[in-house]
PDB file of C-alpha atoms in Angstrom:
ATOM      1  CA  UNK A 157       8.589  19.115  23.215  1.00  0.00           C
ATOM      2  CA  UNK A 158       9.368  16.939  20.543  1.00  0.00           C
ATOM      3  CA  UNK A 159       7.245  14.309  18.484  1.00  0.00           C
ATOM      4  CA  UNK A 160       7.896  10.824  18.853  1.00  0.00           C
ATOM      5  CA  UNK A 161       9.517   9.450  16.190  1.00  0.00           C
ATOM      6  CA  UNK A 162       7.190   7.857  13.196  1.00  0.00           C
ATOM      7  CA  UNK A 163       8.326   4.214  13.248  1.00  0.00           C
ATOM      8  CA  UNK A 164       7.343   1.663  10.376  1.00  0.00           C
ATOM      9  CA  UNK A 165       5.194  -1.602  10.893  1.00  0.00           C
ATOM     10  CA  UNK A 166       6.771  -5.162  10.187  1.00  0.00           C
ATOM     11  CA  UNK A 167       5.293  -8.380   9.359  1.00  0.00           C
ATOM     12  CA  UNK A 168       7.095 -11.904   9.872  1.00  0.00           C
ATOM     13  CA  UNK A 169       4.616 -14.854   8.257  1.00  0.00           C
ATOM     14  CA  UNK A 170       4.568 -17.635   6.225  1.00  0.00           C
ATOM     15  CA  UNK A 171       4.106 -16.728   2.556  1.00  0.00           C
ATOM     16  CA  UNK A 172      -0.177 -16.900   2.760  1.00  0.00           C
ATOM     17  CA  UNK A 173      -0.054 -14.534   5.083  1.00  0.00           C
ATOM     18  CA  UNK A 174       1.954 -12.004   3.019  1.00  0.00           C
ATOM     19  CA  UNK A 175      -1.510 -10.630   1.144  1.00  0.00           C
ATOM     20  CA  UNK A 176      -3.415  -9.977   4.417  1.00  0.00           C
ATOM     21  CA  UNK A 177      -0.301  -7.790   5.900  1.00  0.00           C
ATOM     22  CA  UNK A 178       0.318  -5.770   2.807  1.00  0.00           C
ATOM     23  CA  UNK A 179      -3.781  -5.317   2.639  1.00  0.00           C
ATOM     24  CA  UNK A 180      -3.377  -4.212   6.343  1.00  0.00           C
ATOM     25  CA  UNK A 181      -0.637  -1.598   5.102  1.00  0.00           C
ATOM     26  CA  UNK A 182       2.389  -3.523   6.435  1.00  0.00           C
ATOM     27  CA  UNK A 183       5.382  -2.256   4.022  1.00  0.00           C
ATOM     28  CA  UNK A 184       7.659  -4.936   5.460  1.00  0.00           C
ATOM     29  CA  UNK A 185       6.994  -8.808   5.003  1.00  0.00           C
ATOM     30  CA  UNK A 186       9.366 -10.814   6.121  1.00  0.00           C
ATOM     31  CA  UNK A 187       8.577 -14.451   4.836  1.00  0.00           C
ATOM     32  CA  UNK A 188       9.974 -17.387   6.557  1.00  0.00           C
ATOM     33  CA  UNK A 189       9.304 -21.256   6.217  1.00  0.00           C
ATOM     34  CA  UNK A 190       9.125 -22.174   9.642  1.00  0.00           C
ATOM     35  CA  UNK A 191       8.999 -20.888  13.199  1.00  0.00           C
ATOM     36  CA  UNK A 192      13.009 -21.365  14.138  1.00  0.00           C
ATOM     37  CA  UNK A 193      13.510 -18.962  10.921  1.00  0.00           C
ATOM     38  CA  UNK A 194      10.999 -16.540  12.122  1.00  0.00           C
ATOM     39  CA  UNK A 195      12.288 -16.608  15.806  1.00  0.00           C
ATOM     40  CA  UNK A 196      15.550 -15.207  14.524  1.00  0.00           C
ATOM     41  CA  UNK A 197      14.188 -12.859  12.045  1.00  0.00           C
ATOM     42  CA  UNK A 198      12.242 -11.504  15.100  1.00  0.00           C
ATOM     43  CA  UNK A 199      15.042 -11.422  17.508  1.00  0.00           C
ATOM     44  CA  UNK A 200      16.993  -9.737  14.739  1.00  0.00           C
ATOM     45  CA  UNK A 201      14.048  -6.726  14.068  1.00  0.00           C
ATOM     46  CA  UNK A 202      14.004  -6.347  18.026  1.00  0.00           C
ATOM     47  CA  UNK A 203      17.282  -5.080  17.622  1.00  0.00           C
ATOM     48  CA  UNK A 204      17.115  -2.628  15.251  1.00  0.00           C
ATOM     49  CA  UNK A 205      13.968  -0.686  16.767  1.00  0.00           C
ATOM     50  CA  UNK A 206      12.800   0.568  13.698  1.00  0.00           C
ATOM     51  CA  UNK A 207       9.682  -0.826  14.074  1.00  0.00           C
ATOM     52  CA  UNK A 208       6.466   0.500  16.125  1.00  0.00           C
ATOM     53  CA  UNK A 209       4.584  -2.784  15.557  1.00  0.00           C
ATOM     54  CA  UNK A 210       5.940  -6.010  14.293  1.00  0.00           C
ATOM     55  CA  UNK A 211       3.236  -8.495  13.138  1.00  0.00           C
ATOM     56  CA  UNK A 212       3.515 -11.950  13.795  1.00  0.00           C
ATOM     57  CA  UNK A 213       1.888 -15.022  13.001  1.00  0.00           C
ATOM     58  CA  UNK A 214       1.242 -17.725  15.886  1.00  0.00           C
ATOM     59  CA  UNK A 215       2.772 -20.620  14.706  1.00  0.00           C
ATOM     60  CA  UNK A 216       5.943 -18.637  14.380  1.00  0.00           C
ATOM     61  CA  UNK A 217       5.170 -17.397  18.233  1.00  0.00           C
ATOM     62  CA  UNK A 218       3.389 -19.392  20.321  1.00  0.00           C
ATOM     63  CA  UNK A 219       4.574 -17.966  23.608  1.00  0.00           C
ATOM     64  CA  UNK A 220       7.044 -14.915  24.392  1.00  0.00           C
ATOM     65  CA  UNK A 221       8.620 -16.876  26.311  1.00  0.00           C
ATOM     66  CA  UNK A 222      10.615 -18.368  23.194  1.00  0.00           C
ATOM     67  CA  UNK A 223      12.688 -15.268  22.493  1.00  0.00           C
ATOM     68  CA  UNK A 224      15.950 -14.756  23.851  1.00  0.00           C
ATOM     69  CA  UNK A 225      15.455 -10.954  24.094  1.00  0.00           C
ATOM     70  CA  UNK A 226      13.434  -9.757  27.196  1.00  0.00           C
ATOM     71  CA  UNK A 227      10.601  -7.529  25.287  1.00  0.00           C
ATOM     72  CA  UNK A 228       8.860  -6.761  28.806  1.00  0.00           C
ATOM     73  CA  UNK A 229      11.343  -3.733  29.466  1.00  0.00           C
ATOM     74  CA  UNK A 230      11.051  -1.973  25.994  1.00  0.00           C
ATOM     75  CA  UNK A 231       8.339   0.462  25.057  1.00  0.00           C
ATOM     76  CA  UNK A 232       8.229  -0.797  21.363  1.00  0.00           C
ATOM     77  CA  UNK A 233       8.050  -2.417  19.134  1.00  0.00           C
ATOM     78  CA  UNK A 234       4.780  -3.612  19.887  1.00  0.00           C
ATOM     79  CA  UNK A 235       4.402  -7.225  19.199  1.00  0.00           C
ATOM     80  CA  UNK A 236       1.043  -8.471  17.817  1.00  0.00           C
ATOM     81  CA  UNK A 237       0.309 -12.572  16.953  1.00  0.00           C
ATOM     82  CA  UNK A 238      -2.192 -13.107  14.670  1.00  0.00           C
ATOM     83  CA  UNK A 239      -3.641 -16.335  14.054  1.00  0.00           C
ATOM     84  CA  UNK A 240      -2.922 -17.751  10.448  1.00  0.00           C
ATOM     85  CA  UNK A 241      -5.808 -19.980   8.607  1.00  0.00           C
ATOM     86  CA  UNK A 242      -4.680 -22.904   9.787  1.00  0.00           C
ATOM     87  CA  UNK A 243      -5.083 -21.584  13.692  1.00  0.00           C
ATOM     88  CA  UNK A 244      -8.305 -19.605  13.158  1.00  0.00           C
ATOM     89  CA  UNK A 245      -9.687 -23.355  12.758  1.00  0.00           C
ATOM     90  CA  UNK A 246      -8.931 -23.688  16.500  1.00  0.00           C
ATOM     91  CA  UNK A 247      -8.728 -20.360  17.438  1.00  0.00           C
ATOM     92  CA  UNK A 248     -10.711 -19.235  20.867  1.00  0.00           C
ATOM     93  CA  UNK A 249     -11.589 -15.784  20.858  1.00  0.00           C
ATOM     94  CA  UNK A 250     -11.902 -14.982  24.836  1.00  0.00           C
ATOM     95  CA  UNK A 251      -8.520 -16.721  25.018  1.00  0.00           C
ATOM     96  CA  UNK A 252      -7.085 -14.517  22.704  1.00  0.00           C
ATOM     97  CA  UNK A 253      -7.855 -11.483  23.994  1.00  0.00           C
ATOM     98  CA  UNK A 254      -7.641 -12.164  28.080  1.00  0.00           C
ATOM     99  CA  UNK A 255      -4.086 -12.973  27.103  1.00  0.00           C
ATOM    100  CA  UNK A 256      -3.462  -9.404  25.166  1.00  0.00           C
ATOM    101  CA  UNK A 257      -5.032  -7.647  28.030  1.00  0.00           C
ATOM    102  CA  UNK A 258      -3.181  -9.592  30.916  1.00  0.00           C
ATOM    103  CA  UNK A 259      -0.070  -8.741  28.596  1.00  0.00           C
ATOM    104  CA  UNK A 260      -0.299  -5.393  28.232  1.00  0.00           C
ATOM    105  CA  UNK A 261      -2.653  -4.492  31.345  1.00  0.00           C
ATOM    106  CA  UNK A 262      -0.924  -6.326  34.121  1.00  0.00           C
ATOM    107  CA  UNK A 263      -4.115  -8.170  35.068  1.00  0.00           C
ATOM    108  CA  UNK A 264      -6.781 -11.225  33.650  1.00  0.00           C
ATOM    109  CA  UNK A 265     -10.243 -10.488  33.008  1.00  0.00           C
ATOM    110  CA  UNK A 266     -12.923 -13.453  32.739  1.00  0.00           C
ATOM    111  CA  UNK A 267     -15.734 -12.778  30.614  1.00  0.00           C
TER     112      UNK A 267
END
């Protein structure tokens, strides 16, 4: 049996976000200036599947729904949002996480 293969972590974030990632040990930082920029440059790590986890800041994905790719039917990468400073000012905690775990369970827990 054979190991899985050791796949890097990406970030794609607006250019204040870059210090947090690379504190995080994210090698890759892809900075873009706006959400249509880091749609693409999403859609366009997707396809490479070098990546185990790709970082990405919510106000460049607000809903999965925006990609054209159908990331339900792949095993990685594993996409993560994470709130930038402007949305931690706003940013609901319970809401957060019931929609990771209806992701990536299959069902909603109310706490």
């Amino acid at each position: 049996m054979s190991a899985p293969p050791k796949l890097d972590m990406a970030a794609i974030c607006l250019r204040d976000m870059t210090p947090f990632f690379k504190a995080i040990g994210v090698n890759s930082c892809f900075i873009v200036r706006n959400p249509e920029e880091g749609l693409r440059k999403l859609e366009e790590l997707l396809k490479l599947e070098k990546y185990g986890v790709v970082f990405v800041q919510s106000s460049i994905l607000k809903k999965p729904s925006e990609l054209k790719i159908d990331i339900a039917k792949k095993l990685y990468p594993l996409i993560v949002v994470v709130p930038g400073p402007e949305e931690l000012k706003v940013f609901d905690p319970k809401s957060f996480y019931r929609e990771v775990v209806r992701k990536y369970v299959g069902f909603e827990i109310h706490l």
